[in-house]
Coordinates of C-alpha atoms in Angstrom, one line a residue:
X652 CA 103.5 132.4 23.7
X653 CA 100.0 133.4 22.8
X654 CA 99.5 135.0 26.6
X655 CA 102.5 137.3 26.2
X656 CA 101.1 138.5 22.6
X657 CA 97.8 139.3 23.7
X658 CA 99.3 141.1 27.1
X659 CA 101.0 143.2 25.2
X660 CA 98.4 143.7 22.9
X661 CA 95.9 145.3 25.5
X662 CA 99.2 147.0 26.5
X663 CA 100.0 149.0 24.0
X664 CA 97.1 149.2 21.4
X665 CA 96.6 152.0 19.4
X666 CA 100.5 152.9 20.7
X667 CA 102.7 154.0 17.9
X668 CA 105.8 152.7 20.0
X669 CA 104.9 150.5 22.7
X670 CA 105.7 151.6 26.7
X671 CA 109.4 150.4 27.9
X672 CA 110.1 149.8 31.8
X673 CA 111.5 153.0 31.7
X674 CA 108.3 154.8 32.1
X675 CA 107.5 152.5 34.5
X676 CA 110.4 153.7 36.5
X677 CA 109.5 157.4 36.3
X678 CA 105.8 156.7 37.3
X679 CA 107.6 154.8 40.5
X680 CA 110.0 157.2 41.0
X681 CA 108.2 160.4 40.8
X682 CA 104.9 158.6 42.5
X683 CA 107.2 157.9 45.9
X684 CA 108.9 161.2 45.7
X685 CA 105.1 162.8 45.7
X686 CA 104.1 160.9 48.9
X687 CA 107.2 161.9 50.6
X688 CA 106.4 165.4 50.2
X689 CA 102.9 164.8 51.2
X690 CA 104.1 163.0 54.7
X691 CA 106.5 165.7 55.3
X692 CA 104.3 168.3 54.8
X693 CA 101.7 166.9 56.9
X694 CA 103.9 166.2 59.7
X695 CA 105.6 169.5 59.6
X696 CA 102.0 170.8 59.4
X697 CA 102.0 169.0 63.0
X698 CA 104.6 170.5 64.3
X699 CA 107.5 167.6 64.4
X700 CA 110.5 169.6 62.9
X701 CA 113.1 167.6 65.3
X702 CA 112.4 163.8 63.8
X703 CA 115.0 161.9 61.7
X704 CA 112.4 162.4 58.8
X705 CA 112.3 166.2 58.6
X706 CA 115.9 166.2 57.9
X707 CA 115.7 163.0 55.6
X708 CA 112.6 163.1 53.5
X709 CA 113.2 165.9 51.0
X710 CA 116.6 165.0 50.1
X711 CA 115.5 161.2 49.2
X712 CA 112.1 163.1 47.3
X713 CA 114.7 164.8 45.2
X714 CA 117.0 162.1 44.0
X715 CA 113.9 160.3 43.1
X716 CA 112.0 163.0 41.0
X717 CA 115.9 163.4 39.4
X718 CA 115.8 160.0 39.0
X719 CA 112.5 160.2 37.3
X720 CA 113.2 162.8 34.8
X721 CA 116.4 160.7 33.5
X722 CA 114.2 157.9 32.8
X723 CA 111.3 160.2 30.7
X724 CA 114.5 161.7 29.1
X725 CA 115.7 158.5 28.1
X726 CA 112.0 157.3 27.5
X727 CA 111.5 160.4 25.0
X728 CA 114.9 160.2 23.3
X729 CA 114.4 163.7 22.2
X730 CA 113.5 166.5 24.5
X731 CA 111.6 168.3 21.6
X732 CA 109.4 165.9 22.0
X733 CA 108.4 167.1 25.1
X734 CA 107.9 170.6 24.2
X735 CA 105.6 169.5 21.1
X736 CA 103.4 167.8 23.9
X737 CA 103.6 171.0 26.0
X738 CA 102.0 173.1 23.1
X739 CA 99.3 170.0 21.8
X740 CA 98.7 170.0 25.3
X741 CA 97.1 173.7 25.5
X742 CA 95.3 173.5 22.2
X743 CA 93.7 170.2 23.8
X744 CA 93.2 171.9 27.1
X745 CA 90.7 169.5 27.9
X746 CA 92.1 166.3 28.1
X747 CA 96.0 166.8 27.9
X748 CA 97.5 166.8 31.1
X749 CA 101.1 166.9 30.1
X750 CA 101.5 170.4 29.9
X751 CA 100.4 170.4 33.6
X752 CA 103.0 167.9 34.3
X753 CA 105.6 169.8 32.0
X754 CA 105.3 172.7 34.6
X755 CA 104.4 171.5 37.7
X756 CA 106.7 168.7 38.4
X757 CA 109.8 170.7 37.2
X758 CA 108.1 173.5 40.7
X759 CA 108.0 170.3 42.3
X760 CA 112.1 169.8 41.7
X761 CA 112.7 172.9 42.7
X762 CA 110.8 173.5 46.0
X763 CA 112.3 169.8 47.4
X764 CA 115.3 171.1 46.4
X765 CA 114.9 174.4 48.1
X766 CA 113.1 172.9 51.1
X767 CA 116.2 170.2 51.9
X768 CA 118.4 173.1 52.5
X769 CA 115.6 174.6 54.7
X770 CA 115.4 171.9 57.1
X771 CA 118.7 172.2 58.1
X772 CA 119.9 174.0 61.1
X773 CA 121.1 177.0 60.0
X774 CA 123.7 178.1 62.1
X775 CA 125.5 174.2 60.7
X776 CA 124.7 175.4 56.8
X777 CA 126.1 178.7 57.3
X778 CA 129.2 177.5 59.3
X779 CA 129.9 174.5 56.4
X780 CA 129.2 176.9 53.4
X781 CA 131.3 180.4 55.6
X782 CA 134.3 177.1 55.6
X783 CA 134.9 177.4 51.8
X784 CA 136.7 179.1 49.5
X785 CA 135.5 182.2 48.3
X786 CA 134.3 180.8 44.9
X787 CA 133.7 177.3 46.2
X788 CA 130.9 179.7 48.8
X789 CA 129.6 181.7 46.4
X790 CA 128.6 178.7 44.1
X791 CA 127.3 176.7 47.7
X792 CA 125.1 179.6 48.4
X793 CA 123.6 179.3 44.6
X794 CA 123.0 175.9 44.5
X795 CA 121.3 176.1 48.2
X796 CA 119.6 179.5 47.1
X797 CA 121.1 181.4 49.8
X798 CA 119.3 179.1 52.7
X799 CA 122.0 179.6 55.1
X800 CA 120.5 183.6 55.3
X801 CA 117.1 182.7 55.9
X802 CA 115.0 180.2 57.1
X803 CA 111.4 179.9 56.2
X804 CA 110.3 178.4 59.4
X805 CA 110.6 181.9 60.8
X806 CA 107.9 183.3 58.8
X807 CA 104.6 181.6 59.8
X808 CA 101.9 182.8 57.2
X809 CA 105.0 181.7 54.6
X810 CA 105.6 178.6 55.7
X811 CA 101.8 177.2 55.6
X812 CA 101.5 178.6 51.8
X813 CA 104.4 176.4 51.1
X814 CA 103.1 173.4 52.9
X815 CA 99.8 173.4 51.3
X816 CA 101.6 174.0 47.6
X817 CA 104.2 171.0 48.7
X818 CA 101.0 168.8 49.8
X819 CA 99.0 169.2 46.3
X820 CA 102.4 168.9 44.6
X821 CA 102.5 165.8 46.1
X822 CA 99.7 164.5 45.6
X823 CA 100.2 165.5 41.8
X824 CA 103.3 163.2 41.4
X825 CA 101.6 160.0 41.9
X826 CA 98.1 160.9 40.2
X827 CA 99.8 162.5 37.0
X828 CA 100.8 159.4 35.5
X829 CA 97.8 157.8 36.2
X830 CA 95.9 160.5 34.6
X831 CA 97.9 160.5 31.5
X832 CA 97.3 157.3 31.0
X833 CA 93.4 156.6 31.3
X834 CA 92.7 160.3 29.3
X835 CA 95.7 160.3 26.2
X836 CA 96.2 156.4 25.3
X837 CA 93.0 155.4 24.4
X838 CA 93.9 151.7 25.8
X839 CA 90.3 150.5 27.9
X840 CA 92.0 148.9 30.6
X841 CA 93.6 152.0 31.4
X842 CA 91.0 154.2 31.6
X843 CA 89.6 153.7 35.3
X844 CA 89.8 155.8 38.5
X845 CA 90.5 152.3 40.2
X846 CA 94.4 152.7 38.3
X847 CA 94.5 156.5 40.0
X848 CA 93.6 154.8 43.5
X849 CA 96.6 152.3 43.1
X850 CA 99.0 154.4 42.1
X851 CA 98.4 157.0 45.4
X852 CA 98.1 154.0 47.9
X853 CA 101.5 152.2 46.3
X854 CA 103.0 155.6 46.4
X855 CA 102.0 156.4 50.1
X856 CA 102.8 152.5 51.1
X857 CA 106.3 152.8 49.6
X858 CA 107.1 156.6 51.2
X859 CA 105.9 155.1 54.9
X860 CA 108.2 152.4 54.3
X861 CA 110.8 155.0 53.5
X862 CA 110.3 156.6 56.4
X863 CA 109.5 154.3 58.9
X864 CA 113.3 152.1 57.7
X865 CA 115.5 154.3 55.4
X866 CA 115.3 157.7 57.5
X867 CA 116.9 155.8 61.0
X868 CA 119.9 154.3 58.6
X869 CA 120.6 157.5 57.4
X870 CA 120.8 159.4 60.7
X871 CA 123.1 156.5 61.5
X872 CA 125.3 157.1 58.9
X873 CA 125.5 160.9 59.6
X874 CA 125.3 160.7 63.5
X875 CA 126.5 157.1 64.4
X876 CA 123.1 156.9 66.5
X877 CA 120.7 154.2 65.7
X878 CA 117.0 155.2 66.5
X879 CA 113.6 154.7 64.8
X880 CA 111.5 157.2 64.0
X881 CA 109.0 158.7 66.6
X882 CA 105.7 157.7 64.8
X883 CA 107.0 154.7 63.6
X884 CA 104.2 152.8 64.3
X885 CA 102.0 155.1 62.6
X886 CA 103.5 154.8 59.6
X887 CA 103.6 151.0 59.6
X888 CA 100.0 151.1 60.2
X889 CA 99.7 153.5 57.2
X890 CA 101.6 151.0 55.0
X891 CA 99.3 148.3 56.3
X892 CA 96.6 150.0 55.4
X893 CA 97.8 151.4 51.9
X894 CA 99.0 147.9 51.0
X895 CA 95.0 146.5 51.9
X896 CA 93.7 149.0 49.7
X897 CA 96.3 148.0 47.0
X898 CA 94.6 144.6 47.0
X899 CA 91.2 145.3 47.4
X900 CA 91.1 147.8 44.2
X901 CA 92.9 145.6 42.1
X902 CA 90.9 142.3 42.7
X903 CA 87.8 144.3 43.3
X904 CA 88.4 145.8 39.2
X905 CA 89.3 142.6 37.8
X906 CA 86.1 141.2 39.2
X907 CA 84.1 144.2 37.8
X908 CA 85.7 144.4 34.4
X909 CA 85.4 140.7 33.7
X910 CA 81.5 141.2 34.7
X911 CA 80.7 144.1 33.5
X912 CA 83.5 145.5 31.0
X913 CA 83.5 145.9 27.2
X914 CA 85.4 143.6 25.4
X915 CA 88.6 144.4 25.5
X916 CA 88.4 145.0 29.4
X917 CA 86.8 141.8 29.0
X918 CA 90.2 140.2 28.0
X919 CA 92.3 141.8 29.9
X920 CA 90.8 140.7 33.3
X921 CA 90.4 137.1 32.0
X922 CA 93.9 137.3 31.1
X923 CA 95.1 138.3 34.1
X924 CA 92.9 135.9 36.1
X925 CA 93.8 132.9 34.0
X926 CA 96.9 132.2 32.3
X927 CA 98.3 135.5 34.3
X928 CA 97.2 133.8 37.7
X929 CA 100.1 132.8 39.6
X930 CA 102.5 135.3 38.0
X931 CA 100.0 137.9 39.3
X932 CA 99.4 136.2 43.1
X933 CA 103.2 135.1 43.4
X934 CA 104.6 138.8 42.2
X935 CA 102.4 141.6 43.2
X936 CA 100.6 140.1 46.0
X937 CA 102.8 137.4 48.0
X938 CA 106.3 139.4 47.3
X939 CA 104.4 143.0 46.6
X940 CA 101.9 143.2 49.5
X941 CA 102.0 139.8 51.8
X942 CA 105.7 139.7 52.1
X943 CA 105.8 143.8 53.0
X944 CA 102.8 143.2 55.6
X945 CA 104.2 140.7 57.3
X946 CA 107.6 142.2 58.1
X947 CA 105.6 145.1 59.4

C-alpha cells in the first residue's frame, strides 16, 4: 500500500539500512530502566529505604538495560561498529552523542548492578554468600563487589554523590535515544524536542506502573505477603499525569508540523492524521494511554 511506502519513507530517509523493532526495544528498554533509577533515587533521597521498591527497583533496572544492550548488539551485528561510532563521535564532538552513550550507559549497568546488592540487608547477603563453598563465595563476593562488607548507606556524604550520579544517569537513558535521533539521522520528523518530551514521560509512566504493580508481586513471591506499595497512589497519579502529557505533545506536534512544518514534516503529520488515523487513536492512545488511565 501507498501509506505503508511513504511511512517508511519519512522513516528511514537518508538511512543506509532502515531501523528494525529492535532498536525500538532498546530505546524502551533502556528508557524504563532510566526512570527507575530516577524514582529510586528520588525516593531514597526521601528517606523510604524500607518500601517493597527499594529492594525491587534496581534489580528490574538491570535486566532491562541487559536487555537493552542485546537488542543494539543484535541491532549492530558487529560490535566494531560501535567502537567506529565511539571515535567519529569525538572528532564530531559537537553533534555525536554516541560516544556519550558508549560510556555512560555501560556506568549506568554497573552502578544498578552495584546498587541492587546495596539495598539488601546486609547481615542476609553476608549470611547467604558466608553459606557457600569456598570458590562458589569468593566468585559471589566478585559478582556482588564485596557488598556483603560494606554498605554505602552508612556513609552519608557518599551516598548523596551517588544519588545525584544515579538521578542524571537516569534521566540519560530515556533522553539518549531521543537525542540520537533528532541530531545524527537527518530525518525532519525526528528532529523536535517534542520526541525528547515523549520519550521521558513514556519512560516515567511505564517505571510508575512498575512500581506501583510489579514491586508488590515480587515481594509476594519472595515473602508470601501481598501488599502495595506505600505511595502507591502517588505513583498512579504520576502515571496519570505522564500519560496526559504523552497525548498532549503528540497531538499538540502533529497539529504544529502540519501548520507550520517543512515539507516533509508536512507529510508526515498528514500521514499520520489521515490514512494513519485510526491505527494511531486505536493503538497508542485507546490501548497506549486510555486503556492504562483507566485501570488506574
Amino acid at each position: 500500500m501507498l501509506p505503508a511506502r511513504a511511512m517508511n519513507e519519512l522513516y528511514n530517509i537518508v538511512h543506509d539500512r532502515p531501523f528494525t523493532i529492535l532498536f525500538a526495544n532498546y530505546s524502551w528498554a533502556l528508557g524504563i530502566a532510566g526512570a527507575l533509577a530516577l524514582l529510586w533515587a528520588i525516593e531514597t533521597w526521601r528517606g523510604r529505604r524500607e518500601s517493597d521498591e527499594f529492594r525491587f527497583t534496581l534489580p528490574l533496572a538491570v535486566a532491562l538495560i541487559v536487555g537493552g544492550f542485546i537488542n543494539v548488539l543484535s541491532e549492530v551485528q558487529q560490535p566494531g561498529r560501535l567502537i567506529y561510532g565511539y571515535y567519529l563521535g569525538w572528532s564530531n564532538w559537537d553533534t555525536a552523542i554516541i560516544k556519550y552513550g558508549i560510556i555512560l550507559l555501560p556506568i549506568f549497568l554497573v552502578l544498578t548492578w552495584w546498587l541492587s546488592f546495596q539495598v539488601m540487608p546486609r547481615k542476609e547477603l553476608g549470611g547467604e554468600i558466608a553459606s557457600l563453598s569456598k570458590p562458589w563465595r569468593a566468585l559471589a563476593d566478585f559478582f556482588s563487589l564485596w557488598s556483603r562488607h560494606y554498605s554505602l548507606f552508612d556513609r552519608p556524604l557518599l551516598t548523596r554523590i551517588v544519588l545525584i550520579t544515579t538521578a542524571f544517569l537516569g534521566l540519560f537513558a530515556p533522553l539518549y535515544s531521543a537525542v540520537f535521533l533528532m541530531n545524527e539521522h537527518g530525518v525532519p520528523l525526528w528532529n523536535s524536542p517534542a520526541q525528547a518530551m515523549i520519550f521521558l514521560a513514556s519512560s516515567i509512566a511505564m517505571a510508575a506502573l512498575i512500581q506501583a504493580a510489579i514491586a508488590p508481586v515480587l515481594r509476594w513471591l519472595t515473602t508470601g505477603q501481598w501488599q502495595l506499595a506505600d505511595n502507591s497512589k502517588e505513583l498512579r497519579w504520576l502515571a496519570v499525569i505522564a500519560i496526559a502529557v504523552c497525548a498532549v505533545v503528540w497531538y499538540g506536534w502533529m497539529w504544529w508540523l502540519g501548520r507550520f512544518g517543512m515539507t516533509e514534516q508536512e507529510r508526515a503529520a498528514n500521514l499520520f492524521m489521515g490514512p494513519y488515523a485510526s491505527e494511531v487513536f486505536w493503538n497508542w492512545t485507546f490501548i497506549g494511554l486510555l486503556v492504562p488511565v483507566f485501570l488506574l
